[in-house]
Short mmCIF file of C-alpha atoms (C1' of nucleotides) in Angstrom, two decimals:
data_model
loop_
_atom_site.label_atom_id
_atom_site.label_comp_id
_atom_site.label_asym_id
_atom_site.label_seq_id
_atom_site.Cartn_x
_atom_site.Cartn_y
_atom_site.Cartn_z
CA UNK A 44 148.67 85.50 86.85
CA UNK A 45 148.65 88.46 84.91
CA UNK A 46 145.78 90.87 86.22
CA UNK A 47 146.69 91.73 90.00
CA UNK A 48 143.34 93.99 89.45
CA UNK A 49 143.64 95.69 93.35
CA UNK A 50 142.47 92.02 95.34
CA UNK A 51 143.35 88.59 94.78
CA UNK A 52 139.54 86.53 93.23
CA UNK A 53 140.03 84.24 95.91
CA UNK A 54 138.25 87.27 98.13
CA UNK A 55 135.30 87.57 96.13
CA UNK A 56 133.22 84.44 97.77
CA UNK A 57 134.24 85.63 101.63
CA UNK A 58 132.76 89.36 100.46
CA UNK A 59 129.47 87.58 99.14
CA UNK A 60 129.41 85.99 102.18
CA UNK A 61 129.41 89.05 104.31
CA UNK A 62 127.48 91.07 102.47
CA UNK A 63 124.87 88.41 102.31
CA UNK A 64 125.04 87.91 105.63
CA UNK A 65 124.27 91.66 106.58
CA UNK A 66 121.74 91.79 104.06
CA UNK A 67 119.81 88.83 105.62
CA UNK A 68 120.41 89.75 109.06
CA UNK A 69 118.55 92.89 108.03
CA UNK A 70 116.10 92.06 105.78
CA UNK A 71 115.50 88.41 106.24
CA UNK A 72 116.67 85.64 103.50
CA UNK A 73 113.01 86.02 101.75
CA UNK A 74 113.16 89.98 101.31
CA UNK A 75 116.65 89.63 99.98
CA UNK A 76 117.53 89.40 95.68
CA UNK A 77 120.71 88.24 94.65
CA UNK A 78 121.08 91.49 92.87
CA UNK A 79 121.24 93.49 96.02
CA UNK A 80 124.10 90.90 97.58
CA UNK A 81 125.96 91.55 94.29
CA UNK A 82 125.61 94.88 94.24
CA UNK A 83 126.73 95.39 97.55
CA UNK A 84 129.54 93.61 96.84
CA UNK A 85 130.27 95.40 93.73
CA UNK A 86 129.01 92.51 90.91
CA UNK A 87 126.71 91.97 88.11
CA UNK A 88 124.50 88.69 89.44
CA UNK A 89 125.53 87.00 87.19
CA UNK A 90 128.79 86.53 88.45
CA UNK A 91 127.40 85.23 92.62
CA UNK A 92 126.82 82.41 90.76
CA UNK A 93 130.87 81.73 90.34
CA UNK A 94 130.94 81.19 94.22
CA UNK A 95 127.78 79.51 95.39
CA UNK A 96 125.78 77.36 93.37
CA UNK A 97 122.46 79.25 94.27
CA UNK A 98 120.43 81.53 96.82
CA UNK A 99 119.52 78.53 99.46
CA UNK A 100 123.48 77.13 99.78
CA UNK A 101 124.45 80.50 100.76
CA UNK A 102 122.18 80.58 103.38
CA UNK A 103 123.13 77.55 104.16
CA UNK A 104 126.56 78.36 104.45
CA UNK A 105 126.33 81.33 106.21
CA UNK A 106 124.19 78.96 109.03
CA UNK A 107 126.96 76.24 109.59
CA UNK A 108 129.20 78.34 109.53
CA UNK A 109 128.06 80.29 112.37
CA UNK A 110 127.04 77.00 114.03
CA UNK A 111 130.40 75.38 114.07
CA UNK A 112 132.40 78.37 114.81
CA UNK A 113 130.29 78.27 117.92
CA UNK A 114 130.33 74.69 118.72
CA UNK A 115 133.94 75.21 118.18
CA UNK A 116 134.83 78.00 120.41
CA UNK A 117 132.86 76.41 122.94
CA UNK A 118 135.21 73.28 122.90
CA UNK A 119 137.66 75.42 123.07
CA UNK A 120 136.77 76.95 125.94
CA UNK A 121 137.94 75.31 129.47
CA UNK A 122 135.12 74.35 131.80
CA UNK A 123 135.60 74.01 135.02
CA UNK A 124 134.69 70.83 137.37
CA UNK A 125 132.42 73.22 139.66
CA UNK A 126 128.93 73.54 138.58
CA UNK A 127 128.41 76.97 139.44
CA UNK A 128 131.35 77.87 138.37
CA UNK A 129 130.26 76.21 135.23
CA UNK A 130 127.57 77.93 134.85
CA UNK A 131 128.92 81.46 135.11
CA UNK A 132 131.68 80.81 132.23
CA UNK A 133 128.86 79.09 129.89
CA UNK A 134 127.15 82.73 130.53
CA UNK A 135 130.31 85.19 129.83
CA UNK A 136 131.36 83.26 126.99
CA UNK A 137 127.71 83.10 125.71
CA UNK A 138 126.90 86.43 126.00
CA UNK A 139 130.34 87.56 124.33
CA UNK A 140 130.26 85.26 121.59
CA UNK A 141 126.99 85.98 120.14
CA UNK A 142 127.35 89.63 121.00
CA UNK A 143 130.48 90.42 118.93
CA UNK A 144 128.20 88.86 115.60
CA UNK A 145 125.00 90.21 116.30
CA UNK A 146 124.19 89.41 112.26
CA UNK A 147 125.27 85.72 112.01
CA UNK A 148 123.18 85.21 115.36
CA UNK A 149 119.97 86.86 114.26
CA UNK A 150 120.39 85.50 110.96
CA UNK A 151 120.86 82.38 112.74
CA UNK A 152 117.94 82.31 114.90
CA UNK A 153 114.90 84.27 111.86
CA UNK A 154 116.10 82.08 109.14
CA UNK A 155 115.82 78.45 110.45
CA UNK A 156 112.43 78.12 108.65
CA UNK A 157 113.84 79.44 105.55
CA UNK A 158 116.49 76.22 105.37
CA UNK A 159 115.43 73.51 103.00
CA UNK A 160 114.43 70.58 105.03
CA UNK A 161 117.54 68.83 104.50
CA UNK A 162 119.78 71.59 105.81
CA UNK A 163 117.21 72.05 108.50
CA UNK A 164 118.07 69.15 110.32
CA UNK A 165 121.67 69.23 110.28
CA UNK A 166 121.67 72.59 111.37
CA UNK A 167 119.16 71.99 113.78
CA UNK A 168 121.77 68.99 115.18
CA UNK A 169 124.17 71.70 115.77
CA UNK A 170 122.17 74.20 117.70
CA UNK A 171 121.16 71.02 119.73
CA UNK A 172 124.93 70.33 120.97
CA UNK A 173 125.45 73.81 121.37
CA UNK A 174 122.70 73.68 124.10
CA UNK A 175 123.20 70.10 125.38
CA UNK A 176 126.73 71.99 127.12
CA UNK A 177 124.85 73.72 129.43
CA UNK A 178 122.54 71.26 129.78
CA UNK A 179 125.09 68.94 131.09
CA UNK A 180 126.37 71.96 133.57
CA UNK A 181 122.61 72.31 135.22
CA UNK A 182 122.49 68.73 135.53
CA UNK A 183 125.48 68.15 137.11
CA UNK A 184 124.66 71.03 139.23
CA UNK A 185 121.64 70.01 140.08
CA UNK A 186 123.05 66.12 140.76
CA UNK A 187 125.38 67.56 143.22
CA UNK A 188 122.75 69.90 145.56
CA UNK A 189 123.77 73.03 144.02
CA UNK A 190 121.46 73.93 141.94
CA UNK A 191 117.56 73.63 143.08
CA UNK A 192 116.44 73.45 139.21
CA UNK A 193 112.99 71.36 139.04
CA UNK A 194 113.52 70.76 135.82
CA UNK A 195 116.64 70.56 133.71
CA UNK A 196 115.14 70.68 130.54
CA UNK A 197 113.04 73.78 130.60
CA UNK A 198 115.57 75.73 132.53
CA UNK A 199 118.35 74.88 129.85
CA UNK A 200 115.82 76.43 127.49
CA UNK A 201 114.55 79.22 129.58
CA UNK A 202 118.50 80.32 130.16
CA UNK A 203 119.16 80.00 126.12
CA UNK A 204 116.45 82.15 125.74
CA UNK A 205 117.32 85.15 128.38
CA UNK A 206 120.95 85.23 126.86
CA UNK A 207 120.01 85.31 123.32
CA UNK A 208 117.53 87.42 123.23
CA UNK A 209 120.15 90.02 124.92
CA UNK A 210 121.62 90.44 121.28
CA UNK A 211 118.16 92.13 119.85
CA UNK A 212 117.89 94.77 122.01
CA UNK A 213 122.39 95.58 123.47
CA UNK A 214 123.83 98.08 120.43
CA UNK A 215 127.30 99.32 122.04
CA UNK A 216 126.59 102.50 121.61
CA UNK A 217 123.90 102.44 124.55
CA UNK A 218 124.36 103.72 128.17
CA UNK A 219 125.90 100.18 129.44
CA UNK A 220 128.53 98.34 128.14
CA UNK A 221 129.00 94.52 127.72
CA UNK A 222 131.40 94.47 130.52
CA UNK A 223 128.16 95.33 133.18
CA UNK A 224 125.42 93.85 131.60
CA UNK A 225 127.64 90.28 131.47
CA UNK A 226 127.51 90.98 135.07
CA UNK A 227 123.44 91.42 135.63
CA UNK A 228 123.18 88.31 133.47
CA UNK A 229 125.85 86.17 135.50
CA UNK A 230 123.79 87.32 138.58
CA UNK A 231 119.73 86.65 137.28
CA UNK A 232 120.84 83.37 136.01
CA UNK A 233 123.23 82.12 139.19
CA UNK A 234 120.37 82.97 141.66
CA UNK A 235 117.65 81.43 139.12
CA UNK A 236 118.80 77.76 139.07
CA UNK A 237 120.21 77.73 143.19
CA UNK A 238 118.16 75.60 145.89
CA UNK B 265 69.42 90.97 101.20
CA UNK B 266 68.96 88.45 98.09
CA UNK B 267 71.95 86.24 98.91
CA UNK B 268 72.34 84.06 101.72
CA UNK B 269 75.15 81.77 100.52
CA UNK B 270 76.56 79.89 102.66
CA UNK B 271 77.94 82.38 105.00
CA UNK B 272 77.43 85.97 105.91
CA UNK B 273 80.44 88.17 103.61
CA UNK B 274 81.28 89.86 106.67
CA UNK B 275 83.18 86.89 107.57
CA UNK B 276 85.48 86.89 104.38
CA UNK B 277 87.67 89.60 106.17
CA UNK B 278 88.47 87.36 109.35
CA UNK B 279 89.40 84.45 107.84
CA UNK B 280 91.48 86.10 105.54
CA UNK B 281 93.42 87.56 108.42
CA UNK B 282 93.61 84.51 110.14
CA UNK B 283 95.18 82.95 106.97
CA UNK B 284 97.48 85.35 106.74
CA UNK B 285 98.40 85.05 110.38
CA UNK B 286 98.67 81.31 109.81
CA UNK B 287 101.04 81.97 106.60
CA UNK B 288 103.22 84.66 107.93
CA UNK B 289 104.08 83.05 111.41
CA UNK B 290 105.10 79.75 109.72
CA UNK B 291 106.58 81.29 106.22
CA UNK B 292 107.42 84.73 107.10
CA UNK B 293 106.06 87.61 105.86
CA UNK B 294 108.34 88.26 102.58
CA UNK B 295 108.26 84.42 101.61
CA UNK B 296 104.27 84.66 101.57
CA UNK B 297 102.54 85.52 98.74
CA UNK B 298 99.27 87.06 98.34
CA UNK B 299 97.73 83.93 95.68
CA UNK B 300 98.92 81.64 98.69
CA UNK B 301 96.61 83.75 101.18
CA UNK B 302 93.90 83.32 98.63
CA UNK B 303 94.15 79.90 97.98
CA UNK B 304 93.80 78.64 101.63
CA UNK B 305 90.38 80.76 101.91
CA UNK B 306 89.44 79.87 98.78
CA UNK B 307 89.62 82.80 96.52
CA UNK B 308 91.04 84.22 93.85
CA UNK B 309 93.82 86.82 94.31
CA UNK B 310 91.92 90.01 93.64
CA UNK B 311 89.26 89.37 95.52
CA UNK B 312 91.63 90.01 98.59
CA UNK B 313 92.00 93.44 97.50
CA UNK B 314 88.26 93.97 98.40
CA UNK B 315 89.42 93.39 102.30
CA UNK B 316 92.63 95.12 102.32
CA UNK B 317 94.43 97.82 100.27
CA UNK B 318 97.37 96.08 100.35
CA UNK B 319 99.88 93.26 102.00
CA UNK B 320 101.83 95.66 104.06
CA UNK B 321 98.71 96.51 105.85
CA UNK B 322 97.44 93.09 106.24
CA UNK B 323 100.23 92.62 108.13
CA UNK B 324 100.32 96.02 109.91
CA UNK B 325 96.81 95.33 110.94
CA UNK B 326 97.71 91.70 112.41
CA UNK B 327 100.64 93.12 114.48
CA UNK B 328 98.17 95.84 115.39
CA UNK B 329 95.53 93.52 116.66
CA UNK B 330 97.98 91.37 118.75
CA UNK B 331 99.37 94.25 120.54
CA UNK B 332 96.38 95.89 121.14
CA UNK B 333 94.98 92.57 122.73
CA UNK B 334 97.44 91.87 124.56
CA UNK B 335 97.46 95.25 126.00
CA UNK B 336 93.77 95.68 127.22
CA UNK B 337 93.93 91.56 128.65
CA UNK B 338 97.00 93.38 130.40
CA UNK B 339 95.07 95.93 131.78
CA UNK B 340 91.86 93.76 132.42
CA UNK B 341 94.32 91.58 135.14
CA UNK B 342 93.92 92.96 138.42
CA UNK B 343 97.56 93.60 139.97
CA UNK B 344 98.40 93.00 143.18
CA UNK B 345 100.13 95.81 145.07
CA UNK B 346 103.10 93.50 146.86
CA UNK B 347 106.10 93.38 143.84
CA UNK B 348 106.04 89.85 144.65
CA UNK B 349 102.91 88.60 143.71
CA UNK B 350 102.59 91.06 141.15
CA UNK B 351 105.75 89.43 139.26
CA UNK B 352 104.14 86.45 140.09
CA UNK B 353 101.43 87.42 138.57
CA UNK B 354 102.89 88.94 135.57
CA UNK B 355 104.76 85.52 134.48
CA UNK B 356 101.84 83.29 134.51
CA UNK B 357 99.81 86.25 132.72
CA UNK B 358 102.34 86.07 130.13
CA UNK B 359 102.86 82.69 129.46
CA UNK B 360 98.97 81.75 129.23
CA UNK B 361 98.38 85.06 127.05
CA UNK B 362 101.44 84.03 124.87
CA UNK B 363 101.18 80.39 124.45
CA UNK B 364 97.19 80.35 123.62
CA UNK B 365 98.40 82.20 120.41
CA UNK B 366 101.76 80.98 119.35
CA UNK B 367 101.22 82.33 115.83
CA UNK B 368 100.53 85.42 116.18
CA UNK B 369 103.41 85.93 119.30
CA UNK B 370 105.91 84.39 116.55
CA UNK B 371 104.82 86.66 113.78
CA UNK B 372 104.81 89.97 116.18
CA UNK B 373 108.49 88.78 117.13
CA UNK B 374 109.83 87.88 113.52
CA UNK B 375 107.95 90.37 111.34
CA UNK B 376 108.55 93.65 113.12
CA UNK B 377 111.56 94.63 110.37
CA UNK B 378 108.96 93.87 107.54
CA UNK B 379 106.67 96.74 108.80
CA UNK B 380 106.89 100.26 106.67
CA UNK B 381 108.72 102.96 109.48
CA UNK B 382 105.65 104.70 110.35
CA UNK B 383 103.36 101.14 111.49
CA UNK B 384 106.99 100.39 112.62
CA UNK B 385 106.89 103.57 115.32
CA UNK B 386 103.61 102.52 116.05
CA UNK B 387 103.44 98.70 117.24
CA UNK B 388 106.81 99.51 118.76
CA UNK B 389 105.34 101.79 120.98
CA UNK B 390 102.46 99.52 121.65
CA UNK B 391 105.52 96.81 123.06
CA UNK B 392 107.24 99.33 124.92
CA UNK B 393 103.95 100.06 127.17
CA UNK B 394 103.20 96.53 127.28
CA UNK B 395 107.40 95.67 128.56
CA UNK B 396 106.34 99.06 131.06
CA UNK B 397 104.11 97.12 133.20
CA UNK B 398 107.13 94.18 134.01
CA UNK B 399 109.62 97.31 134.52
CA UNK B 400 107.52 99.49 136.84
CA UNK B 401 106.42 95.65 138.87
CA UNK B 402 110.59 95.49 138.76
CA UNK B 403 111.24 98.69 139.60
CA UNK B 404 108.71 98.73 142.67
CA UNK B 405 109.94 95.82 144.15
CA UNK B 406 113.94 96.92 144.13
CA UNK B 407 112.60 100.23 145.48
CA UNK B 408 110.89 98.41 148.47
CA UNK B 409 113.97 96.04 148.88
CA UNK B 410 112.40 92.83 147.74
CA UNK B 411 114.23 92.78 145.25
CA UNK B 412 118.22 92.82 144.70
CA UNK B 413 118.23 93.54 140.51
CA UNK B 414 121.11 95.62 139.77
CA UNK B 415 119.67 97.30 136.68
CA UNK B 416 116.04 97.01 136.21
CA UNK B 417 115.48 98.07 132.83
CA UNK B 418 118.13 94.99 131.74
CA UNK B 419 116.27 92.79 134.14
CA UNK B 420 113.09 93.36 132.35
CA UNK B 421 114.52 92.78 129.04
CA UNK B 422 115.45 89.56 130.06
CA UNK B 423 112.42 88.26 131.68
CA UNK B 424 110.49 88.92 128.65
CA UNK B 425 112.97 87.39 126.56
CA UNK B 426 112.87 84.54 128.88
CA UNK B 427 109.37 83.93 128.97
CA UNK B 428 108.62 85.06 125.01
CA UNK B 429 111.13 82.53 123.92
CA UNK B 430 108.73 79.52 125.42
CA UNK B 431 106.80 79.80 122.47
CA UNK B 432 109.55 79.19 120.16
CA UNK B 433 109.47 75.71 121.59
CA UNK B 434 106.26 74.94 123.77
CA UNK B 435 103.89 72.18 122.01
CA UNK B 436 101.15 70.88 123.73
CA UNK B 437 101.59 67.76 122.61
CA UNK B 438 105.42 67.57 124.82
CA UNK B 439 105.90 65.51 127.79
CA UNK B 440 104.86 68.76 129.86
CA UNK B 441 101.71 70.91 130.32
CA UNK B 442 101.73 74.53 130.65
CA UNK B 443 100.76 74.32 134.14
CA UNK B 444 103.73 72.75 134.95
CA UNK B 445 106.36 74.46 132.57
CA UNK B 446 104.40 77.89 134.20
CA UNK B 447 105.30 76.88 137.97
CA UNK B 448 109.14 76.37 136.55
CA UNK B 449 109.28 79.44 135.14
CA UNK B 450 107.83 81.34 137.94
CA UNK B 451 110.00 79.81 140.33
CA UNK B 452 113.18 81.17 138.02
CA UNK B 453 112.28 84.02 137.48
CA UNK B 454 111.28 84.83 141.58
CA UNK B 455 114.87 83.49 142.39
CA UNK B 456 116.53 85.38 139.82
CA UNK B 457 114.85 89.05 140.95
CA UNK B 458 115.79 88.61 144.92
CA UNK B 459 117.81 90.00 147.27
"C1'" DG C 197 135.94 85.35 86.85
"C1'" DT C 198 133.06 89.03 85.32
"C1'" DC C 199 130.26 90.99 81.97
"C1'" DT C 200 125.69 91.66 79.12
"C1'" DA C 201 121.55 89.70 77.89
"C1'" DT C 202 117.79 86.96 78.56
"C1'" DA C 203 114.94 82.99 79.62
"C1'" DG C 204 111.17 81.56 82.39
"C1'" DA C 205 108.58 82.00 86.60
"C1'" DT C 206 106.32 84.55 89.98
"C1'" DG C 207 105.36 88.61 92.49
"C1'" DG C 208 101.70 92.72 93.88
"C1'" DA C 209 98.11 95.07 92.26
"C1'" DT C 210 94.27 96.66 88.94
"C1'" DA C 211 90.23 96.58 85.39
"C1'" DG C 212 85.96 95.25 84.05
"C1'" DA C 213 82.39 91.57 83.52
"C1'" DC C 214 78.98 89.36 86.25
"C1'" DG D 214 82.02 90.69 96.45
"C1'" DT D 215 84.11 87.48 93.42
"C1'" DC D 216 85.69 86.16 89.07
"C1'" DT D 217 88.92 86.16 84.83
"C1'" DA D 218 92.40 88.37 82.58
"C1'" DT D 219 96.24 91.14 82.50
"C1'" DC D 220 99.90 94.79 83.40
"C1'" DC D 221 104.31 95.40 84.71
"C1'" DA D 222 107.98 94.84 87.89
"C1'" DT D 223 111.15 91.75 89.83
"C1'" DC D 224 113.00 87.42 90.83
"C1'" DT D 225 116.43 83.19 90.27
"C1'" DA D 226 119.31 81.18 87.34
"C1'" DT D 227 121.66 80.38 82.85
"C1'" DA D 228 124.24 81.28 78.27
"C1'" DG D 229 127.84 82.98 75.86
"C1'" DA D 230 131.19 86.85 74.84
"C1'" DC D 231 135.44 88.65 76.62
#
DNA sequence: GTCTATAGATGGATAGAC
DNA sequence: GTCTATCCATCTATAGAC
C-alpha cells in the first residue's frame, strides 16, 4: 500500500506472459532462457519465478489460454442452420481469429511437442473440439446434398490446414489485406467441399 | 586399408544425419543436443565433430538435402501441358514425395527460424522455386480460363499449406491409405481452383 | 515482489592419446 | 576416426537480504 512504484504488481505476471509469448513465437520454447523473458520484461530471473512456478507451466499457460479463448469465441459465435452458410462463417471467423494473434497461434501449433505429456493431452482435447465444429458443419452439409465431400474426416483436416497455415505467410503490411484474402479463402473452400 | 570393422567409416556420416533428422523432427532442433545425436549412433560426442563442424550446419545441411531432393524429383516428373492434369499431377506428386519422408517435411517446416540468416536466404529460396512450379500450373490454367482463382499467388499458398499439413497427421497405420486420402485431396483441390 | 548470488546440471566445442 | 577428459558458457531453479 505504500509504493505506487508507476504500475500496480498485479501486471507483472500478464507482462511475463506476453513477453514469453513473443519470445516463443519467435524463437521456439527450447531456444528461449528465462533470462531473456525477464529481461524483456524488465526483471532479474529470479523474480519470473514469483508468477509461474517454472519454464513448462508458462508454456502451458500461454497454450490453454489461447485454446479456450478460441473454443470460447467460437461458442460465442452464432451459426447458422444452413450448411453452406455454415461453412463460410466457420471460415471468416477462423481466418480473423487466428490472424489478429499470429504469436499465440504459431506458438500454438510449433510447441505442442514441447508440452509435458500431461498437458499434452488436455491441450490436445481442446484443439480437438475446436475442429469437431466444423466437422459437424461438413457433415451436416454433406447429410443434406450440399456438400459432395467423400470424406468428412480428411476434408475437416485438409480445410484446418489451408486456413491456418494462412497465418505463416499474411503480415498486414503486404499488398492484400485481410478483408480480400477472407474472400479467396471463403471461395477455394465453398467450391472444394460442393457436389 | 588395415581395418575392416564392421562397416566401411564412410557410413558414420549418414547415419549421423539420419539421427539427427530423426531427433530434430520429433524434438526440435534447440531441444536436441549433440550427446543425444551421439548416443543413438553410438558414439561419443566429439567424435561427431569429425563429420560436421558444427550443429548449425548439421542442420543446414539436412534442410539443404530435403530441398534439393525434392526439387530435382520435381523436375524429374514429366508435366503435362493441360493446367488440369498438371494440378492433378502436382497434388499426388506432392503428397507421395511428402508423406514417404514425414521427418524430414516436419523438420524443413518447423526448423526454418533455427537456421543462421545466410542458410536462412538460401533454403528459402530453394522453397520459393519449388512453391513456383504450383503458381505458374495456377497461373496457366486461370490464364486459359480453366480456372476461376481470384488471386493466384494466395491460391498457391494455400494448396501447399493444404497438402503440407497431411503430414502433420497422416500415419500409415490410420483407417485410410494414401491412395485413398490422395484421390480426396485431389478432388478438393480440382473443385476449389474452377471456374 | 524484486534483488543479488549461487547451486547444480547440461550445453557446444576442443585437445591430445590411441 | 574414435576415445577420454575438459574448458567454459549458459541454463533452470532456489536461497536469503531488503
Amino acid at each position: 500500500m505504500a509504493r505506487t512504484s508507476g504500475s500496480r504488481a498485479s501486471e507483472t505476471g500478464p507482462r511475463i506472459r506476453a513477453a514469453a509469448l513473443r519470445l516463443f513465437a519467435r524463437q521456439g520454447y527450447a531456444a528461449v532462457s528465462m533470462r531473456q523473458i525477464a529481461a524483456e520484461v524488465g526483471l532479474q530471473v529470479g523474480a519470473l519465478y514469483n508468477h509461474t512456478p517454472d519454464k513448462q507451466s508458462l508454456l502451458c499457460d500461454l497454450m490453454e489460454t489461447h485454446m479456450t479463448d478460441l473454443l470460447a469465441a467460437c461458442a460465442a459465435q452464432d451459426w447458422p442452420q444452413d450448411p453452406a452458410r455454415a461453412l463460410e462463417g466457420f471460415v471468416r471467423f477462423h481466418i480473423r481469429f487466428h490472424a489478429a494473434r499470429p504469436d499465440a497461434v504459431f506458438m500454438a501449433y510449433m510447441e505442442l511437442r514441447n508440452l509435458a505429456p500431461e498437458n499434452f493431452e488436455r491441450i490436445e482435447a481442446l484443439r480437438n473440439a475446436y475442429e469437431n465444429r466444423l466437422e459437424v458443419i461438413l457433415s451436416q452439409g454433406v447429410a443434406c446434398g450440399q456438400f459432395g465431400l467423400s470424406d468428412v474426416r480428411i476434408g475437416t483436416r485438409a480445410v484446418i490446414a489451408m486456413l491456418t497455415g494462412l497465418t505463416t505467410w499474411f503480415r498486414p503490411e503486404g499488398g492484400k489485406t485481410l478483408d480480400e484474402i477472407e474472400e479467396v479463402y471463403v471461395t477455394l473452400v465453398a467450391q472444394a467441399v460442393r457436389v
